[in-house]
PDB file of C-alpha atoms in Angstrom:
ATOM      1  CA  VAL A   1      11.496   3.835  16.258  1.00 85.00           C
ATOM      2  CA  ALA A   2      10.980   6.728  18.688  1.00 91.00           C
ATOM      3  CA  ALA A   3      13.065   9.013  16.452  1.00 94.00           C
ATOM      4  CA  PHE A   4      10.996   7.899  13.466  1.00 96.00           C
ATOM      5  CA  GLU A   5       7.741   8.683  15.248  1.00 96.00           C
ATOM      6  CA  ALA A   6       8.985  12.140  16.243  1.00 97.00           C
ATOM      7  CA  ALA A   7      10.041  12.862  12.662  1.00 98.00           C
ATOM      8  CA  GLU A   8       6.663  11.624  11.436  1.00 97.00           C
ATOM      9  CA  ARG A   9       4.831  14.008  13.753  1.00 97.00           C
ATOM     10  CA  ALA A  10       7.018  16.862  12.528  1.00 98.00           C
ATOM     11  CA  VAL A  11       6.019  16.208   8.906  1.00 97.00           C
ATOM     12  CA  ALA A  12       2.348  15.982   9.837  1.00 95.00           C
ATOM     13  CA  ASP A  13       2.598  19.314  11.652  1.00 96.00           C
ATOM     14  CA  VAL A  14       4.285  20.973   8.667  1.00 97.00           C
ATOM     15  CA  LYS A  15       1.640  19.647   6.291  1.00 94.00           C
ATOM     16  CA  LYS A  16      -1.144  20.904   8.542  1.00 93.00           C
ATOM     17  CA  ARG A  17       0.310  24.405   8.437  1.00 94.00           C
ATOM     18  CA  LEU A  18       1.289  24.553   4.768  1.00 93.00           C
ATOM     19  CA  PHE A  19      -1.387  22.546   2.950  1.00 90.00           C
ATOM     20  CA  ASN A  20      -3.550  24.852   0.823  1.00 88.00           C
ATOM     21  CA  ARG A  21      -6.719  23.078  -0.235  1.00 85.00           C
ATOM     22  CA  ALA A  22      -7.877  25.945  -2.447  1.00 87.00           C
ATOM     23  CA  CYS A  23      -4.747  26.264  -4.592  1.00 83.00           C
ATOM     24  CA  HIS A  24      -3.572  23.683  -7.127  1.00 81.00           C
ATOM     25  CA  ALA A  25      -0.640  25.589  -8.646  1.00 84.00           C
ATOM     26  CA  PRO A  26       2.792  24.003  -8.140  1.00 85.00           C
ATOM     27  CA  ASP A  27       3.860  27.050  -6.126  1.00 85.00           C
ATOM     28  CA  CYS A  28       1.208  26.078  -3.564  1.00 87.00           C
ATOM     29  CA  TRP A  29       2.244  22.451  -3.156  1.00 89.00           C
ATOM     30  CA  TRP A  30       3.118  22.055   0.509  1.00 91.00           C
ATOM     31  CA  GLN A  31       5.719  19.358  -0.044  1.00 89.00           C
ATOM     32  CA  ARG A  32       7.769  21.681  -2.266  1.00 88.00           C
ATOM     33  CA  LYS A  33       8.229  24.264   0.458  1.00 93.00           C
ATOM     34  CA  PRO A  34      11.767  24.231   1.905  1.00 95.00           C
ATOM     35  CA  GLU A  35      10.479  23.590   5.422  1.00 96.00           C
ATOM     36  CA  ALA A  36       8.466  20.603   4.228  1.00 96.00           C
ATOM     37  CA  ALA A  37      11.270  19.189   2.095  1.00 95.00           C
ATOM     38  CA  GLU A  38      13.615  19.358   5.078  1.00 97.00           C
ATOM     39  CA  ALA A  39      11.131  17.632   7.370  1.00 98.00           C
ATOM     40  CA  ILE A  40      10.410  14.911   4.795  1.00 97.00           C
ATOM     41  CA  ALA A  41      14.127  14.256   4.278  1.00 97.00           C
ATOM     42  CA  ALA A  42      14.558  13.928   8.049  1.00 98.00           C
ATOM     43  CA  LEU A  43      11.635  11.482   8.226  1.00 98.00           C
ATOM     44  CA  GLN A  44      13.081   9.380   5.424  1.00 98.00           C
ATOM     45  CA  ALA A  45      16.476   9.292   7.120  1.00 98.00           C
ATOM     46  CA  ALA A  46      14.858   8.280  10.417  1.00 98.00           C
ATOM     47  CA  SER A  47      12.856   5.595   8.590  1.00 98.00           C
ATOM     48  CA  ARG A  48      15.990   4.095   7.049  1.00 98.00           C
ATOM     49  CA  ALA A  49      17.700   4.040  10.430  1.00 98.00           C
ATOM     50  CA  ALA A  50      14.688   2.416  12.113  1.00 97.00           C
ATOM     51  CA  LEU A  51      14.378  -0.207   9.385  1.00 97.00           C
ATOM     52  CA  ALA A  52      18.012  -1.206   9.760  1.00 97.00           C
ATOM     53  CA  ALA A  53      17.918  -1.190  13.559  1.00 97.00           C
ATOM     54  CA  LYS A  54      14.684  -3.138  14.005  1.00 96.00           C
ATOM     55  CA  TYR A  55      14.404  -5.315  10.901  1.00 96.00           C
ATOM     56  CA  GLY A  56      18.006  -5.742   9.761  1.00 96.00           C
ATOM     57  CA  ALA A  57      19.193  -5.812   6.196  1.00 96.00           C
ATOM     58  CA  GLU A  58      16.966  -5.774   3.127  1.00 97.00           C
ATOM     59  CA  PRO A  59      15.055  -7.299   1.473  1.00 97.00           C
ATOM     60  CA  TYR A  60      11.933  -7.110   3.640  1.00 98.00           C
ATOM     61  CA  VAL A  61       9.509  -9.750   2.373  1.00 98.00           C
ATOM     62  CA  VAL A  62       5.868 -10.020   3.481  1.00 98.00           C
ATOM     63  CA  ARG A  63       3.568 -13.018   3.173  1.00 98.00           C
ATOM     64  CA  CYS A  64      -0.188 -12.518   3.009  1.00 98.00           C
ATOM     65  CA  ARG A  65      -2.235 -15.681   3.647  1.00 98.00           C
ATOM     66  CA  LEU A  66      -5.571 -15.786   1.824  1.00 98.00           C
ATOM     67  CA  GLU A  67      -8.796 -17.731   1.964  1.00 98.00           C
ATOM     68  CA  PHE A  68     -10.797 -17.730  -1.261  1.00 98.00           C
ATOM     69  CA  PRO A  69     -14.606 -17.915  -1.033  1.00 98.00           C
ATOM     70  CA  ALA A  70     -16.593 -20.930  -2.210  1.00 98.00           C
ATOM     71  CA  SER A  71     -18.183 -18.660  -4.829  1.00 97.00           C
ATOM     72  CA  MET A  72     -14.929 -18.550  -6.837  1.00 98.00           C
ATOM     73  CA  PRO A  73     -15.529 -20.084 -10.271  1.00 97.00           C
ATOM     74  CA  ASP A  74     -12.427 -22.289  -9.871  1.00 97.00           C
ATOM     75  CA  PHE A  75     -13.059 -23.255  -6.236  1.00 98.00           C
ATOM     76  CA  ASP A  76     -13.627 -26.958  -6.907  1.00 97.00           C
ATOM     77  CA  GLU A  77     -10.279 -27.255  -8.670  1.00 97.00           C
ATOM     78  CA  ALA A  78      -8.134 -24.715  -6.765  1.00 97.00           C
ATOM     79  CA  GLY A  79      -9.701 -24.773  -3.284  1.00 97.00           C
ATOM     80  CA  PRO A  80      -9.703 -22.053  -0.618  1.00 98.00           C
ATOM     81  CA  ALA A  81      -6.007 -21.593   0.162  1.00 97.00           C
ATOM     82  CA  GLY A  82      -3.649 -19.093  -1.381  1.00 97.00           C
ATOM     83  CA  GLU A  83      -0.924 -16.665  -0.504  1.00 98.00           C
ATOM     84  CA  LEU A  84       0.642 -13.501  -1.833  1.00 98.00           C
ATOM     85  CA  VAL A  85       4.288 -12.683  -1.248  1.00 98.00           C
ATOM     86  CA  TRP A  86       5.878  -9.354  -1.985  1.00 98.00           C
ATOM     87  CA  THR A  87       9.127  -7.536  -1.467  1.00 98.00           C
ATOM     88  CA  MET A  88       8.726  -4.221   0.288  1.00 98.00           C
ATOM     89  CA  GLY A  89       9.901  -1.079  -1.477  1.00 98.00           C
ATOM     90  CA  PRO A  90      13.636  -0.364  -1.338  1.00 98.00           C
ATOM     91  CA  ALA A  91      14.761   1.813   1.557  1.00 98.00           C
ATOM     92  CA  ALA A  92      16.751   3.954  -0.856  1.00 98.00           C
ATOM     93  CA  ALA A  93      13.528   4.960  -2.615  1.00 97.00           C
ATOM     94  CA  VAL A  94      10.551   4.657  -0.224  1.00 97.00           C
ATOM     95  CA  PRO A  95      11.796   4.056   3.330  1.00 98.00           C
ATOM     96  CA  TYR A  96       8.836   5.695   5.036  1.00 98.00           C
ATOM     97  CA  SER A  97       6.191   3.688   3.174  1.00 98.00           C
ATOM     98  CA  THR A  98       8.054   0.474   3.885  1.00 98.00           C
ATOM     99  CA  LEU A  99       8.498   1.135   7.598  1.00 98.00           C
ATOM    100  CA  PHE A 100       4.934   2.437   7.958  1.00 97.00           C
ATOM    101  CA  PHE A 101       3.529  -0.760   6.450  1.00 97.00           C
ATOM    102  CA  LEU A 102       5.606  -3.025   8.668  1.00 97.00           C
ATOM    103  CA  GLU A 103       4.870  -1.046  11.846  1.00 96.00           C
ATOM    104  CA  ARG A 104       1.264   0.058  11.282  1.00 96.00           C
ATOM    105  CA  VAL A 105      -0.194  -2.736   9.132  1.00 96.00           C
ATOM    106  CA  VAL A 106       1.765  -5.973   9.563  1.00 96.00           C
ATOM    107  CA  ALA A 107       2.594  -5.748  13.277  1.00 95.00           C
ATOM    108  CA  PRO A 108      -0.912  -4.855  14.588  1.00 95.00           C
ATOM    109  CA  PHE A 109      -2.852  -6.838  11.949  1.00 95.00           C
ATOM    110  CA  LYS A 110      -6.108  -8.399  13.166  1.00 95.00           C
ATOM    111  CA  SER A 111      -8.092  -9.229  10.048  1.00 96.00           C
ATOM    112  CA  GLY A 112      -8.654  -8.112   6.497  1.00 97.00           C
ATOM    113  CA  LEU A 113     -10.175  -8.884   3.151  1.00 98.00           C
ATOM    114  CA  PHE A 114     -10.045  -8.035  -0.520  1.00 98.00           C
ATOM    115  CA  HIS A 115     -13.318  -6.354  -1.387  1.00 97.00           C
ATOM    116  CA  ARG A 116     -12.628  -4.585  -4.664  1.00 97.00           C
ATOM    117  CA  ASN A 117     -11.955  -6.135  -8.053  1.00 96.00           C
ATOM    118  CA  ALA A 118     -11.660  -3.127 -10.332  1.00 94.00           C
ATOM    119  CA  PRO A 119     -10.211  -3.061 -13.861  1.00 92.00           C
ATOM    120  CA  HIS A 120      -6.986  -1.516 -12.552  1.00 95.00           C
ATOM    121  CA  VAL A 121      -6.578  -2.730  -8.933  1.00 96.00           C
ATOM    122  CA  LEU A 122      -7.380  -5.403  -6.376  1.00 97.00           C
ATOM    123  CA  GLN A 123      -8.059  -3.507  -3.152  1.00 97.00           C
ATOM    124  CA  SER A 124      -8.049  -4.659   0.449  1.00 97.00           C
ATOM    125  CA  GLN A 125      -9.518  -3.460   3.720  1.00 96.00           C
ATOM    126  CA  ILE A 126      -7.459  -3.965   6.880  1.00 96.00           C
ATOM    127  CA  ARG A 127      -8.533  -4.054  10.518  1.00 92.00           C
ATOM    128  CA  GLY A 128      -6.061  -3.633  13.320  1.00 85.00           C
ATOM    129  CA  GLY A 129      -3.756  -1.017  11.887  1.00 76.00           C
ATOM    130  CA  GLY A 130      -4.140   2.674  12.441  1.00 78.00           C
ATOM    131  CA  GLY A 131      -3.432   6.158  11.281  1.00 89.00           C
ATOM    132  CA  PRO A 132      -2.814   8.007   8.028  1.00 94.00           C
ATOM    133  CA  LEU A 133       0.472   8.479   6.256  1.00 96.00           C
ATOM    134  CA  ALA A 134       2.212  11.726   7.143  1.00 96.00           C
ATOM    135  CA  PHE A 135       2.890  12.269   3.439  1.00 94.00           C
ATOM    136  CA  GLN A 136       2.462  10.442   0.142  1.00 94.00           C
ATOM    137  CA  GLU A 137       5.919   9.007  -0.501  1.00 95.00           C
ATOM    138  CA  ALA A 138       6.757   8.579  -4.186  1.00 90.00           C
ATOM    139  CA  SER A 139       9.951   7.942  -6.097  1.00 92.00           C
ATOM    140  CA  ALA A 140      10.921   8.040  -9.750  1.00 91.00           C
ATOM    141  CA  ASN A 141      12.939   4.895  -9.014  1.00 94.00           C
ATOM    142  CA  PHE A 142       9.983   2.853  -7.749  1.00 94.00           C
ATOM    143  CA  THR A 143       6.685   3.527  -9.500  1.00 94.00           C
ATOM    144  CA  HIS A 144       3.163   2.095  -9.878  1.00 94.00           C
ATOM    145  CA  GLU A 145       3.921  -0.500 -12.522  1.00 95.00           C
ATOM    146  CA  VAL A 146       1.874  -3.688 -12.889  1.00 96.00           C
ATOM    147  CA  HIS A 147       2.085  -5.991  -9.835  1.00 97.00           C
ATOM    148  CA  THR A 148       3.311  -3.294  -7.480  1.00 97.00           C
ATOM    149  CA  LEU A 149       1.336  -2.436  -4.336  1.00 97.00           C
ATOM    150  CA  GLY A 150       0.221   0.920  -3.012  1.00 96.00           C
ATOM    151  CA  PHE A 151      -1.703   2.546  -0.182  1.00 96.00           C
ATOM    152  CA  ALA A 152      -5.286   3.394  -1.140  1.00 94.00           C
ATOM    153  CA  GLY A 153      -6.376   7.016  -0.796  1.00 87.00           C
ATOM    154  CA  ARG A 154      -4.845  10.457  -0.588  1.00 85.00           C
ATOM    155  CA  PRO A 155      -3.933  10.556   2.169  1.00 86.00           C
ATOM    156  CA  GLY A 156      -3.383   6.826   2.325  1.00 92.00           C
ATOM    157  CA  GLY A 157      -3.067   4.964   5.580  1.00 94.00           C
ATOM    158  CA  ALA A 158      -3.076   1.670   7.390  1.00 95.00           C
ATOM    159  CA  GLY A 159      -6.668   0.798   6.523  1.00 94.00           C
ATOM    160  CA  ALA A 160      -6.303  -0.196   2.872  1.00 96.00           C
ATOM    161  CA  PHE A 161      -3.790  -1.195   0.242  1.00 97.00           C
ATOM    162  CA  TYR A 162      -4.078  -2.446  -3.317  1.00 97.00           C
ATOM    163  CA  ILE A 163      -2.317  -4.437  -6.013  1.00 97.00           C
ATOM    164  CA  ASN A 164      -1.821  -2.691  -9.347  1.00 96.00           C
ATOM    165  CA  THR A 165      -3.161  -5.116 -11.949  1.00 97.00           C
ATOM    166  CA  ILE A 166      -2.164  -2.816 -14.827  1.00 94.00           C
ATOM    167  CA  ASP A 167       0.505  -0.171 -15.295  1.00 94.00           C
ATOM    168  CA  ASN A 168      -0.905   2.620 -13.098  1.00 92.00           C
ATOM    169  CA  ARG A 169       1.969   5.066 -13.302  1.00 92.00           C
ATOM    170  CA  ARG A 170      -0.369   7.637 -14.815  1.00 87.00           C
ATOM    171  CA  ASN A 171      -3.480   6.827 -12.750  1.00 83.00           C
ATOM    172  CA  HIS A 172      -1.644   6.803  -9.424  1.00 85.00           C
ATOM    173  CA  GLY A 173       1.030   9.373 -10.161  1.00 79.00           C
ATOM    174  CA  GLY A 174       0.986  13.027  -9.194  1.00 72.00           C
ATOM    175  CA  ASP A 175      -2.370  14.811  -8.953  1.00 68.00           C
ATOM    176  CA  ARG A 176      -3.260  18.515  -8.981  1.00 65.00           C
ATOM    177  CA  LYS A 177      -1.668  18.801  -5.552  1.00 70.00           C
ATOM    178  CA  GLY A 178       1.535  17.172  -6.732  1.00 74.00           C
ATOM    179  CA  GLU A 179       0.857  14.077  -4.657  1.00 84.00           C
ATOM    180  CA  ALA A 180       0.893  10.459  -5.833  1.00 89.00           C
ATOM    181  CA  ASP A 181      -0.456   7.330  -4.196  1.00 93.00           C
ATOM    182  CA  ALA A 182       2.210   6.064  -1.819  1.00 94.00           C
ATOM    183  CA  ILE A 183       3.798   2.869  -3.098  1.00 95.00           C
ATOM    184  CA  LEU A 184       4.888   0.028  -0.813  1.00 96.00           C
ATOM    185  CA  GLY A 185       6.082  -3.092  -2.620  1.00 98.00           C
ATOM    186  CA  ARG A 186       6.183  -5.472  -5.585  1.00 98.00           C
ATOM    187  CA  LEU A 187       4.807  -9.014  -5.906  1.00 98.00           C
ATOM    188  CA  VAL A 188       7.358 -11.782  -6.305  1.00 97.00           C
ATOM    189  CA  ALA A 189       7.027 -13.826  -9.482  1.00 96.00           C
ATOM    190  CA  SER A 190       5.255 -16.752  -7.805  1.00 95.00           C
ATOM    191  CA  ALA A 191       2.527 -14.443  -6.444  1.00 97.00           C
ATOM    192  CA  VAL A 192       1.507 -13.148  -9.865  1.00 97.00           C
ATOM    193  CA  ARG A 193      -0.395 -16.379 -10.538  1.00 97.00           C
ATOM    194  CA  VAL A 194      -2.374 -15.868  -7.305  1.00 98.00           C
ATOM    195  CA  ALA A 195      -3.152 -12.255  -8.206  1.00 97.00           C
ATOM    196  CA  LYS A 196      -4.461 -13.440 -11.567  1.00 97.00           C
ATOM    197  CA  ARG A 197      -6.718 -15.893  -9.776  1.00 97.00           C
ATOM    198  CA  MET A 198      -8.005 -13.061  -7.578  1.00 98.00           C
ATOM    199  CA  ARG A 199      -9.151 -11.281 -10.729  1.00 96.00           C
ATOM    200  CA  LYS A 200     -11.816 -13.985 -11.029  1.00 96.00           C
ATOM    201  CA  GLN A 201     -13.414 -12.848  -7.739  1.00 97.00           C
ATOM    202  CA  PRO A 202     -17.185 -12.574  -8.303  1.00 97.00           C
ATOM    203  CA  GLY A 203     -19.619  -9.975  -7.008  1.00 96.00           C
ATOM    204  CA  GLY A 204     -18.007  -6.752  -8.187  1.00 94.00           C
ATOM    205  CA  THR A 205     -20.358  -3.916  -9.077  1.00 93.00           C
ATOM    206  CA  LYS A 206     -19.885  -1.274 -11.740  1.00 88.00           C
ATOM    207  CA  PRO A 207     -18.238   1.159 -12.148  1.00 87.00           C
ATOM    208  CA  ASN A 208     -15.655   0.703  -9.357  1.00 91.00           C
ATOM    209  CA  GLY A 209     -15.634  -3.029  -8.760  1.00 95.00           C
ATOM    210  CA  PHE A 210     -16.525  -3.030  -5.063  1.00 96.00           C
ATOM    211  CA  VAL A 211     -17.694  -6.424  -3.805  1.00 96.00           C
ATOM    212  CA  GLY A 212     -20.518  -5.831  -1.374  1.00 94.00           C
ATOM    213  CA  LYS A 213     -21.490  -9.333  -0.297  1.00 96.00           C
ATOM    214  CA  ALA A 214     -19.309 -11.004   2.316  1.00 97.00           C
ATOM    215  CA  GLU A 215     -19.804 -14.385   0.643  1.00 97.00           C
ATOM    216  CA  HIS A 216     -17.582 -13.164  -2.212  1.00 98.00           C
ATOM    217  CA  HIS A 217     -14.805 -11.561  -0.158  1.00 98.00           C
ATOM    218  CA  ILE A 218     -11.289 -12.981  -0.267  1.00 98.00           C
ATOM    219  CA  LYS A 219     -10.224 -13.092   3.368  1.00 98.00           C
ATOM    220  CA  ILE A 220      -6.780 -12.117   4.586  1.00 98.00           C
ATOM    221  CA  LEU A 221      -5.908 -14.575   7.336  1.00 98.00           C
ATOM    222  CA  GLY A 222      -2.517 -13.169   8.224  1.00 97.00           C
ATOM    223  CA  LEU A 223       0.324 -10.839   7.343  1.00 97.00           C
ATOM    224  CA  GLU A 224       3.864 -11.697   8.372  1.00 97.00           C
ATOM    225  CA  LEU A 225       7.366 -10.492   7.717  1.00 97.00           C
ATOM    226  CA  LEU A 226       9.454 -13.428   6.542  1.00 97.00           C
ATOM    227  CA  ALA A 227      12.907 -14.034   7.914  1.00 89.00           C
ATOM    228  CA  GLY A 228      15.992 -16.008   6.968  1.00 74.00           C
ATOM    229  CA  ASP A 229      15.687 -18.586   4.207  1.00 71.00           C
ATOM    230  CA  ALA A 230      11.919 -18.047   4.026  1.00 72.00           C
ATOM    231  CA  ARG A 231      12.653 -14.845   2.146  1.00 72.00           C
TER     232      ARG A 231
END
């Protein structure tokens, strides 16, 4: 993990020097510069090595325990309990996003909630993690299709992630800076039913679906990396 953290700092330093906020032309994109591409490749290699050394072989599967509010329209029938399970992104495609989520979100997790029910995403807020992504990791082999998960924001970070409830490959793909939302995983089949229930969350306000009142929030009680047969 120490080698990963050093490689992460190197990418952040390169971005700080090369990022040009005023220029949107592809020639200005910092991540296309040879120095940046080399640093990113080194970070991805270090991420793959750290994943294998600390967490073993893939797949890496995360369980997210939920508590639905009493204001849910189906609360009397379905009750408060629920859980999401997803497989983290493949190390061949998005090793940095996967390791970042396990190290900076799952491991230090304290509390969280889903507080946005927008037409295209269900978005969370996380307490206990920390820090932004060094770069927005994207891959043509693992994209923002329906029921995948991504980091909210550009730059994204440990404070928020979302579930794509529609095909968001266009919405969350490359922007004028050539950066996409970083992607981190895909719901397993059994979790899709829970995500559909979450779409019934009340209290969202137009146009962005943010749920302001705590009485309507879906609480995140825990995040854990599953092991052995639990995967």
